[in-house]
PDB file of C-alpha atoms in Angstrom:
ATOM      1  CA  MET A 674       0.000   0.000   0.000  1.00 52.00           C
ATOM      2  CA  ALA A 675       1.347   3.407  -0.973  1.00 55.00           C
ATOM      3  CA  PRO A 676       2.137   5.835   1.853  1.00 62.00           C
ATOM      4  CA  THR A 677      -0.002   8.930   2.249  1.00 69.00           C
ATOM      5  CA  ILE A 678       1.393  12.420   1.702  1.00 75.00           C
ATOM      6  CA  THR A 679      -0.062  15.685   2.979  1.00 77.00           C
ATOM      7  CA  ALA A 680       1.458  18.046   0.405  1.00 80.00           C
ATOM      8  CA  PRO A 681      -0.570  19.034  -2.700  1.00 84.00           C
ATOM      9  CA  ASN A 682      -0.130  16.244  -5.193  1.00 87.00           C
ATOM     10  CA  ALA A 683      -1.410  14.682  -8.395  1.00 92.00           C
ATOM     11  CA  ARG A 684      -1.224  11.147  -9.689  1.00 92.00           C
ATOM     12  CA  ALA A 685      -1.293   9.231 -12.949  1.00 95.00           C
ATOM     13  CA  THR A 686      -1.690   5.511 -13.567  1.00 95.00           C
ATOM     14  CA  ALA A 687      -1.080   3.292 -16.578  1.00 95.00           C
ATOM     15  CA  ARG A 688      -2.685  -0.140 -16.329  1.00 95.00           C
ATOM     16  CA  TYR A 689      -1.989  -3.385 -18.163  1.00 95.00           C
ATOM     17  CA  GLN A 690       1.402  -2.351 -19.532  1.00 95.00           C
ATOM     18  CA  HIS A 691       3.087  -5.217 -21.373  1.00 94.00           C
ATOM     19  CA  VAL A 692       6.242  -5.257 -19.263  1.00 94.00           C
ATOM     20  CA  SER A 693       7.289  -7.157 -16.177  1.00 94.00           C
ATOM     21  CA  PRO A 694       6.899  -5.320 -12.820  1.00 95.00           C
ATOM     22  CA  TYR A 695      10.469  -6.330 -11.964  1.00 95.00           C
ATOM     23  CA  LYS A 696      11.780  -4.375 -14.962  1.00 95.00           C
ATOM     24  CA  VAL A 697       9.569  -1.364 -14.233  1.00 96.00           C
ATOM     25  CA  ARG A 698      10.678  -1.175 -10.606  1.00 96.00           C
ATOM     26  CA  GLN A 699      14.311  -0.920 -11.693  1.00 95.00           C
ATOM     27  CA  VAL A 700      13.425   2.247 -13.632  1.00 96.00           C
ATOM     28  CA  LEU A 701      11.213   3.655 -10.872  1.00 95.00           C
ATOM     29  CA  ASP A 702      14.086   3.390  -8.409  1.00 95.00           C
ATOM     30  CA  LEU A 703      16.060   5.793 -10.614  1.00 94.00           C
ATOM     31  CA  VAL A 704      13.505   8.631 -10.474  1.00 94.00           C
ATOM     32  CA  ARG A 705      11.895   8.253  -7.045  1.00 94.00           C
ATOM     33  CA  GLY A 706      12.540  11.412  -5.016  1.00 91.00           C
ATOM     34  CA  LEU A 707      13.889  13.457  -7.941  1.00 93.00           C
ATOM     35  CA  SER A 708      12.412  16.708  -9.208  1.00 91.00           C
ATOM     36  CA  VAL A 709      10.253  16.282 -12.286  1.00 92.00           C
ATOM     37  CA  ASP A 710      12.874  18.009 -14.479  1.00 90.00           C
ATOM     38  CA  ASP A 711      15.634  15.658 -13.350  1.00 91.00           C
ATOM     39  CA  ALA A 712      13.274  12.680 -13.586  1.00 93.00           C
ATOM     40  CA  GLU A 713      12.351  13.528 -17.198  1.00 92.00           C
ATOM     41  CA  ARG A 714      15.987  13.856 -18.237  1.00 92.00           C
ATOM     42  CA  THR A 715      16.866  10.594 -16.473  1.00 93.00           C
ATOM     43  CA  LEU A 716      14.092   8.702 -18.239  1.00 94.00           C
ATOM     44  CA  GLN A 717      14.958  10.209 -21.617  1.00 92.00           C
ATOM     45  CA  LEU A 718      18.545   8.999 -21.266  1.00 93.00           C
ATOM     46  CA  CYS A 719      17.694   5.627 -19.745  1.00 93.00           C
ATOM     47  CA  GLU A 720      18.267   2.724 -22.147  1.00 93.00           C
ATOM     48  CA  LYS A 721      15.735   0.347 -20.592  1.00 93.00           C
ATOM     49  CA  ASP A 722      12.536  -0.297 -22.560  1.00 92.00           C
ATOM     50  CA  ALA A 723      10.354   0.318 -19.501  1.00 94.00           C
ATOM     51  CA  ALA A 724      11.639   3.919 -19.316  1.00 94.00           C
ATOM     52  CA  ASP A 725       9.344   4.955 -22.191  1.00 93.00           C
ATOM     53  CA  ASP A 726       6.236   3.747 -20.346  1.00 94.00           C
ATOM     54  CA  VAL A 727       7.325   5.423 -17.108  1.00 95.00           C
ATOM     55  CA  LEU A 728       8.051   8.681 -18.959  1.00 94.00           C
ATOM     56  CA  LYS A 729       4.516   8.757 -20.389  1.00 94.00           C
ATOM     57  CA  VAL A 730       3.035   8.250 -16.918  1.00 95.00           C
ATOM     58  CA  LEU A 731       5.255  11.015 -15.505  1.00 94.00           C
ATOM     59  CA  GLU A 732       4.197  13.477 -18.213  1.00 93.00           C
ATOM     60  CA  SER A 733       0.553  12.626 -17.509  1.00 94.00           C
ATOM     61  CA  ALA A 734       1.034  13.244 -13.784  1.00 94.00           C
ATOM     62  CA  ILE A 735       2.675  16.623 -14.459  1.00 93.00           C
ATOM     63  CA  ALA A 736      -0.185  17.611 -16.773  1.00 92.00           C
ATOM     64  CA  ASN A 737      -2.735  16.607 -14.124  1.00 93.00           C
ATOM     65  CA  ALA A 738      -0.932  18.713 -11.527  1.00 92.00           C
ATOM     66  CA  GLU A 739      -0.797  21.766 -13.781  1.00 91.00           C
ATOM     67  CA  HIS A 740      -4.327  21.662 -15.223  1.00 92.00           C
ATOM     68  CA  ASN A 741      -6.353  20.135 -12.374  1.00 91.00           C
ATOM     69  CA  PHE A 742      -4.623  21.545  -9.291  1.00 90.00           C
ATOM     70  CA  GLN A 743      -2.730  24.583 -10.700  1.00 89.00           C
ATOM     71  CA  LEU A 744       0.614  23.311  -9.358  1.00 89.00           C
ATOM     72  CA  PRO A 745       3.656  24.703 -11.229  1.00 89.00           C
ATOM     73  CA  ALA A 746       5.810  21.984 -12.716  1.00 87.00           C
ATOM     74  CA  ASP A 747       9.088  23.496 -11.493  1.00 86.00           C
ATOM     75  CA  GLU A 748       7.925  22.996  -7.863  1.00 88.00           C
ATOM     76  CA  LEU A 749       7.075  19.284  -8.169  1.00 92.00           C
ATOM     77  CA  TYR A 750       9.008  16.121  -7.405  1.00 93.00           C
ATOM     78  CA  VAL A 751       8.318  12.400  -7.730  1.00 94.00           C
ATOM     79  CA  ALA A 752       6.999  11.585  -4.276  1.00 93.00           C
ATOM     80  CA  ILE A 753       5.683   8.037  -4.823  1.00 94.00           C
ATOM     81  CA  ALA A 754       6.409   5.594  -7.628  1.00 95.00           C
ATOM     82  CA  PHE A 755       5.423   1.936  -7.633  1.00 95.00           C
ATOM     83  CA  ALA A 756       4.397  -0.844 -10.010  1.00 96.00           C
ATOM     84  CA  ASP A 757       1.850  -3.535  -9.210  1.00 95.00           C
ATOM     85  CA  GLU A 758       1.681  -6.855 -10.969  1.00 94.00           C
ATOM     86  CA  GLY A 759      -1.171  -7.247 -13.439  1.00 94.00           C
ATOM     87  CA  PRO A 760      -2.679 -10.407 -14.891  1.00 95.00           C
ATOM     88  CA  THR A 761      -0.270 -12.843 -16.497  1.00 93.00           C
ATOM     89  CA  ARG A 762      -1.212 -14.378 -19.834  1.00 92.00           C
ATOM     90  CA  LYS A 763      -0.035 -17.981 -20.200  1.00 90.00           C
ATOM     91  CA  TRP A 764       1.634 -18.837 -23.441  1.00 87.00           C
ATOM     92  CA  GLY A 765       3.683 -21.757 -24.666  1.00 89.00           C
ATOM     93  CA  GLN A 766       5.958 -23.055 -27.355  1.00 89.00           C
ATOM     94  CA  PRO A 767       6.408 -26.665 -28.512  1.00 91.00           C
ATOM     95  CA  ARG A 768       9.926 -27.993 -28.029  1.00 90.00           C
ATOM     96  CA  ALA A 769      11.824 -31.115 -28.990  1.00 92.00           C
ATOM     97  CA  ARG A 770      10.700 -34.641 -28.013  1.00 90.00           C
ATOM     98  CA  GLY A 771       7.127 -33.603 -27.345  1.00 90.00           C
ATOM     99  CA  ARG A 772       7.983 -31.153 -24.597  1.00 91.00           C
ATOM    100  CA  TYR A 773       6.178 -27.867 -23.984  1.00 91.00           C
ATOM    101  CA  PHE A 774       7.969 -24.682 -22.968  1.00 91.00           C
ATOM    102  CA  ARG A 775       5.925 -22.344 -20.777  1.00 90.00           C
ATOM    103  CA  ILE A 776       5.987 -18.612 -21.602  1.00 91.00           C
ATOM    104  CA  ARG A 777       4.447 -16.052 -19.245  1.00 92.00           C
ATOM    105  CA  LYS A 778       3.400 -12.671 -20.655  1.00 93.00           C
ATOM    106  CA  ARG A 779       3.422 -10.451 -17.589  1.00 94.00           C
ATOM    107  CA  THR A 780       1.706  -7.052 -17.239  1.00 95.00           C
ATOM    108  CA  SER A 781       2.134  -4.139 -14.842  1.00 96.00           C
ATOM    109  CA  HIS A 782       0.109  -1.302 -13.336  1.00 97.00           C
ATOM    110  CA  ILE A 783       2.399   1.775 -13.070  1.00 96.00           C
ATOM    111  CA  THR A 784       1.501   4.578 -10.662  1.00 96.00           C
ATOM    112  CA  LEU A 785       3.323   7.872 -10.139  1.00 95.00           C
ATOM    113  CA  ILE A 786       2.435  10.609  -7.651  1.00 94.00           C
ATOM    114  CA  VAL A 787       4.070  14.025  -7.972  1.00 94.00           C
ATOM    115  CA  ALA A 788       3.877  16.397  -5.009  1.00 93.00           C
ATOM    116  CA  ARG A 789       4.829  19.999  -4.336  1.00 91.00           C
ATOM    117  CA  TYR A 790       7.926  20.765  -2.299  1.00 89.00           C
ATOM    118  CA  ASP A 791       7.355  22.404   1.084  1.00 87.00           C
ATOM    119  CA  GLU A 792       8.167  26.072   1.497  1.00 86.00           C
ATOM    120  CA  ASP A 793      11.557  25.524   3.149  1.00 85.00           C
ATOM    121  CA  GLU A 794      12.708  23.186   0.394  1.00 84.00           C
ATOM    122  CA  LEU A 795      11.430  25.570  -2.305  1.00 83.00           C
ATOM    123  CA  GLU A 796      13.321  28.468  -0.763  1.00 85.00           C
ATOM    124  CA  ARG A 797      16.513  26.397  -0.570  1.00 85.00           C
ATOM    125  CA  ARG A 798      16.186  25.323  -4.211  1.00 80.00           C
ATOM    126  CA  ARG A 799      15.529  28.911  -5.323  1.00 81.00           C
ATOM    127  CA  ARG A 800      18.717  30.091  -3.619  1.00 82.00           C
ATOM    128  CA  ILE A 801      20.711  27.328  -5.290  1.00 81.00           C
ATOM    129  CA  GLU A 802      19.251  28.113  -8.708  1.00 74.00           C
ATOM    130  CA  GLU A 803      19.843  31.842  -8.335  1.00 73.00           C
ATOM    131  CA  SER A 804      23.452  31.297  -7.286  1.00 75.00           C
ATOM    132  CA  SER A 805      24.098  28.902 -10.189  1.00 70.00           C
ATOM    133  CA  GLY A 806      21.949  30.725 -12.784  1.00 62.00           C
ATOM    134  CA  ARG A 807      20.118  27.495 -13.593  1.00 60.00           C
ATOM    135  CA  GLY A 808      16.530  28.556 -12.802  1.00 56.00           C
ATOM    136  CA  ALA A 809      15.884  30.723 -15.878  1.00 56.00           C
ATOM    137  CA  ALA A 810      17.365  28.104 -18.194  1.00 58.00           C
ATOM    138  CA  VAL A 811      15.149  25.371 -16.737  1.00 60.00           C
ATOM    139  CA  GLN A 812      11.994  27.462 -17.088  1.00 61.00           C
ATOM    140  CA  GLN A 813      12.866  28.410 -20.664  1.00 62.00           C
ATOM    141  CA  ARG A 814      13.529  24.764 -21.558  1.00 64.00           C
ATOM    142  CA  ARG A 815      10.201  23.644 -20.094  1.00 65.00           C
ATOM    143  CA  ARG A 816       8.312  26.353 -22.010  1.00 64.00           C
ATOM    144  CA  ALA A 817      10.063  25.321 -25.224  1.00 66.00           C
ATOM    145  CA  GLU A 818       9.107  21.679 -24.599  1.00 68.00           C
ATOM    146  CA  ARG A 819       5.464  22.695 -24.043  1.00 67.00           C
ATOM    147  CA  VAL A 820       5.416  24.609 -27.344  1.00 66.00           C
ATOM    148  CA  ARG A 821       6.962  21.671 -29.218  1.00 69.00           C
ATOM    149  CA  ARG A 822       4.483  19.260 -27.608  1.00 69.00           C
ATOM    150  CA  SER A 823       1.496  21.457 -28.531  1.00 69.00           C
ATOM    151  CA  ARG A 824       2.771  21.793 -32.122  1.00 72.00           C
ATOM    152  CA  ARG A 825       3.201  18.019 -32.381  1.00 73.00           C
ATOM    153  CA  GLN A 826      -0.313  17.411 -31.043  1.00 72.00           C
ATOM    154  CA  ARG A 827      -1.821  19.903 -33.507  1.00 74.00           C
ATOM    155  CA  THR A 828       0.098  18.278 -36.364  1.00 77.00           C
ATOM    156  CA  GLU A 829      -1.084  14.804 -35.388  1.00 75.00           C
ATOM    157  CA  ALA A 830      -4.677  16.026 -35.086  1.00 74.00           C
ATOM    158  CA  HIS A 831      -4.467  17.677 -38.525  1.00 71.00           C
ATOM    159  CA  ASP A 832      -3.045  14.517 -40.090  1.00 72.00           C
ATOM    160  CA  HIS A 833      -5.820  12.468 -38.485  1.00 66.00           C
ATOM    161  CA  ASP A 834      -8.503  14.778 -39.884  1.00 66.00           C
ATOM    162  CA  HIS A 835      -6.830  14.736 -43.305  1.00 63.00           C
ATOM    163  CA  ASP A 836      -6.951  10.936 -43.403  1.00 63.00           C
ATOM    164  CA  HIS A 837     -10.722  10.995 -42.858  1.00 59.00           C
ATOM    165  CA  ASP A 838     -11.423  13.883 -45.224  1.00 60.00           C
ATOM    166  CA  HIS A 839      -9.111  14.207 -48.247  1.00 54.00           C
ATOM    167  CA  ASP A 840     -10.893  17.373 -49.367  1.00 53.00           C
ATOM    168  CA  HIS A 841      -9.887  19.276 -46.252  1.00 50.00           C
ATOM    169  CA  ASP A 842      -9.008  22.887 -47.049  1.00 51.00           C
ATOM    170  CA  HIS A 843      -6.100  24.060 -44.915  1.00 47.00           C
ATOM    171  CA  ASP A 844      -6.634  27.752 -45.783  1.00 47.00           C
ATOM    172  CA  ALA A 845     -10.233  27.590 -44.606  1.00 46.00           C
ATOM    173  CA  ASP A 846      -9.061  25.969 -41.361  1.00 49.00           C
ATOM    174  CA  LEU A 847      -6.716  28.882 -40.725  1.00 44.00           C
ATOM    175  CA  VAL A 848      -9.540  31.356 -41.361  1.00 43.00           C
ATOM    176  CA  ASP A 849     -11.864  29.487 -38.997  1.00 47.00           C
ATOM    177  CA  ASP A 850      -9.227  29.512 -36.229  1.00 48.00           C
ATOM    178  CA  PRO A 851      -7.411  32.848 -36.512  1.00 46.00           C
ATOM    179  CA  THR A 852      -6.147  32.679 -32.923  1.00 48.00           C
ATOM    180  CA  SER A 853      -4.061  29.530 -33.431  1.00 50.00           C
ATOM    181  CA  LEU A 854      -1.065  31.443 -34.803  1.00 49.00           C
ATOM    182  CA  ALA A 855      -1.404  34.190 -32.203  1.00 50.00           C
ATOM    183  CA  GLY A 856      -1.530  31.656 -29.364  1.00 53.00           C
ATOM    184  CA  GLU A 857       1.475  29.804 -30.707  1.00 52.00           C
ATOM    185  CA  ILE A 858       3.449  33.052 -31.065  1.00 48.00           C
ATOM    186  CA  GLU A 859       2.479  34.128 -27.571  1.00 52.00           C
ATOM    187  CA  GLU A 860       3.555  30.804 -26.048  1.00 52.00           C
ATOM    188  CA  ALA A 861       6.835  30.859 -27.932  1.00 49.00           C
ATOM    189  CA  SER A 862       7.518  34.478 -27.040  1.00 48.00           C
ATOM    190  CA  GLU A 863       7.217  33.658 -23.323  1.00 51.00           C
ATOM    191  CA  GLY A 864      10.183  31.337 -23.696  1.00 48.00           C
ATOM    192  CA  GLY A 865      12.323  34.195 -24.994  1.00 47.00           C
ATOM    193  CA  TYR A 866      13.467  32.495 -28.178  1.00 45.00           C
ATOM    194  CA  VAL A 867      11.229  34.024 -30.851  1.00 47.00           C
ATOM    195  CA  ASP A 868      10.506  37.586 -31.996  1.00 51.00           C
ATOM    196  CA  VAL A 869       6.783  38.249 -32.263  1.00 48.00           C
ATOM    197  CA  ASP A 870       7.215  41.069 -34.798  1.00 56.00           C
ATOM    198  CA  ASP A 871       9.356  38.849 -37.028  1.00 58.00           C
ATOM    199  CA  ALA A 872       6.810  36.042 -36.808  1.00 57.00           C
ATOM    200  CA  ILE A 873       3.931  38.370 -37.744  1.00 59.00           C
ATOM    201  CA  GLU A 874       5.957  39.896 -40.598  1.00 64.00           C
ATOM    202  CA  ALA A 875       6.792  36.405 -41.907  1.00 67.00           C
ATOM    203  CA  GLU A 876       3.106  35.458 -41.805  1.00 68.00           C
ATOM    204  CA  GLU A 877       2.148  38.635 -43.708  1.00 71.00           C
ATOM    205  CA  GLU A 878       4.814  37.913 -46.342  1.00 74.00           C
ATOM    206  CA  ALA A 879       3.478  34.376 -46.738  1.00 74.00           C
ATOM    207  CA  GLU A 880      -0.058  35.721 -47.236  1.00 74.00           C
ATOM    208  CA  ALA A 881       1.200  38.276 -49.810  1.00 72.00           C
ATOM    209  CA  GLU A 882       3.043  35.551 -51.728  1.00 75.00           C
ATOM    210  CA  ALA A 883      -0.099  33.409 -51.729  1.00 73.00           C
ATOM    211  CA  ALA A 884      -2.137  36.352 -53.068  1.00 70.00           C
ATOM    212  CA  ASP A 885       0.444  37.027 -55.811  1.00 72.00           C
ATOM    213  CA  THR A 886       0.386  33.371 -56.795  1.00 72.00           C
ATOM    214  CA  SER A 887      -3.409  33.366 -57.054  1.00 68.00           C
ATOM    215  CA  GLU A 888      -3.332  36.555 -59.181  1.00 67.00           C
ATOM    216  CA  THR A 889      -0.690  35.039 -61.478  1.00 69.00           C
ATOM    217  CA  GLU A 890      -2.790  31.915 -61.933  1.00 69.00           C
ATOM    218  CA  ALA A 891      -5.864  34.056 -62.706  1.00 67.00           C
ATOM    219  CA  ASP A 892      -3.927  36.076 -65.312  1.00 68.00           C
ATOM    220  CA  ALA A 893      -2.684  32.867 -66.923  1.00 69.00           C
ATOM    221  CA  ALA A 894      -6.236  31.518 -67.084  1.00 66.00           C
ATOM    222  CA  ASP A 895      -7.462  34.764 -68.719  1.00 65.00           C
ATOM    223  CA  ALA A 896      -4.641  34.599 -71.266  1.00 65.00           C
ATOM    224  CA  ASP A 897      -5.623  31.025 -72.171  1.00 63.00           C
ATOM    225  CA  ASP A 898      -9.240  32.108 -72.621  1.00 61.00           C
ATOM    226  CA  ASP A 899      -8.194  34.992 -74.897  1.00 60.00           C
ATOM    227  CA  SER A 900      -6.055  32.674 -77.029  1.00 61.00           C
ATOM    228  CA  GLU A 901      -8.956  30.241 -77.423  1.00 57.00           C
ATOM    229  CA  ASP A 902     -11.307  33.093 -78.455  1.00 57.00           C
ATOM    230  CA  THR A 903      -8.775  34.297 -81.053  1.00 57.00           C
ATOM    231  CA  LYS A 904      -8.617  30.846 -82.593  1.00 50.00           C
TER     232      LYS A 904
END
């Protein structure tokens, strides 16, 4: 049974993962007690296959903390991490001389709980980050990762819609959602790595080029019509 914690926390669970609990627990031991930033980097560099499943659960727990409980991600740490054994599917393989080799397909239930540091620990970490200059870099990196994740999700959603409707008009989609570009620019500008004026100017240039292209195509069509009338 998992211990109880009194600090504000959020949890995420992934059930029936096709990996042995023994292998998952080896990865969980690496991130238990670490801050979520250090835990993410550790899982990204870990070479074990179970690290990918644990990383997805950790990202889900961080998202739950931010959206459901308004807990900032840079104040969270992995408080509790455990893996329970799920149902085992029996399998087998025929072997020589009429023997039968038993194969067990094990599953796991992975649970992660991220909690907020107490005030004393937060103050100590802030002093360390200010003295080392690491705090601003961490915040900027997390904002950049959020922007990349949101772009990837929008791209996957667009590709999914395109597969179901091959006549999808991308220009009409941009007109229907004029705030998508503004929101993306605003999120990126918070990270300090994009110039809003340059982004808006680039978008205006792209629209002007599209208008010039459409006018050129219209002139070419008129010229073809005039040549046909002359004949």
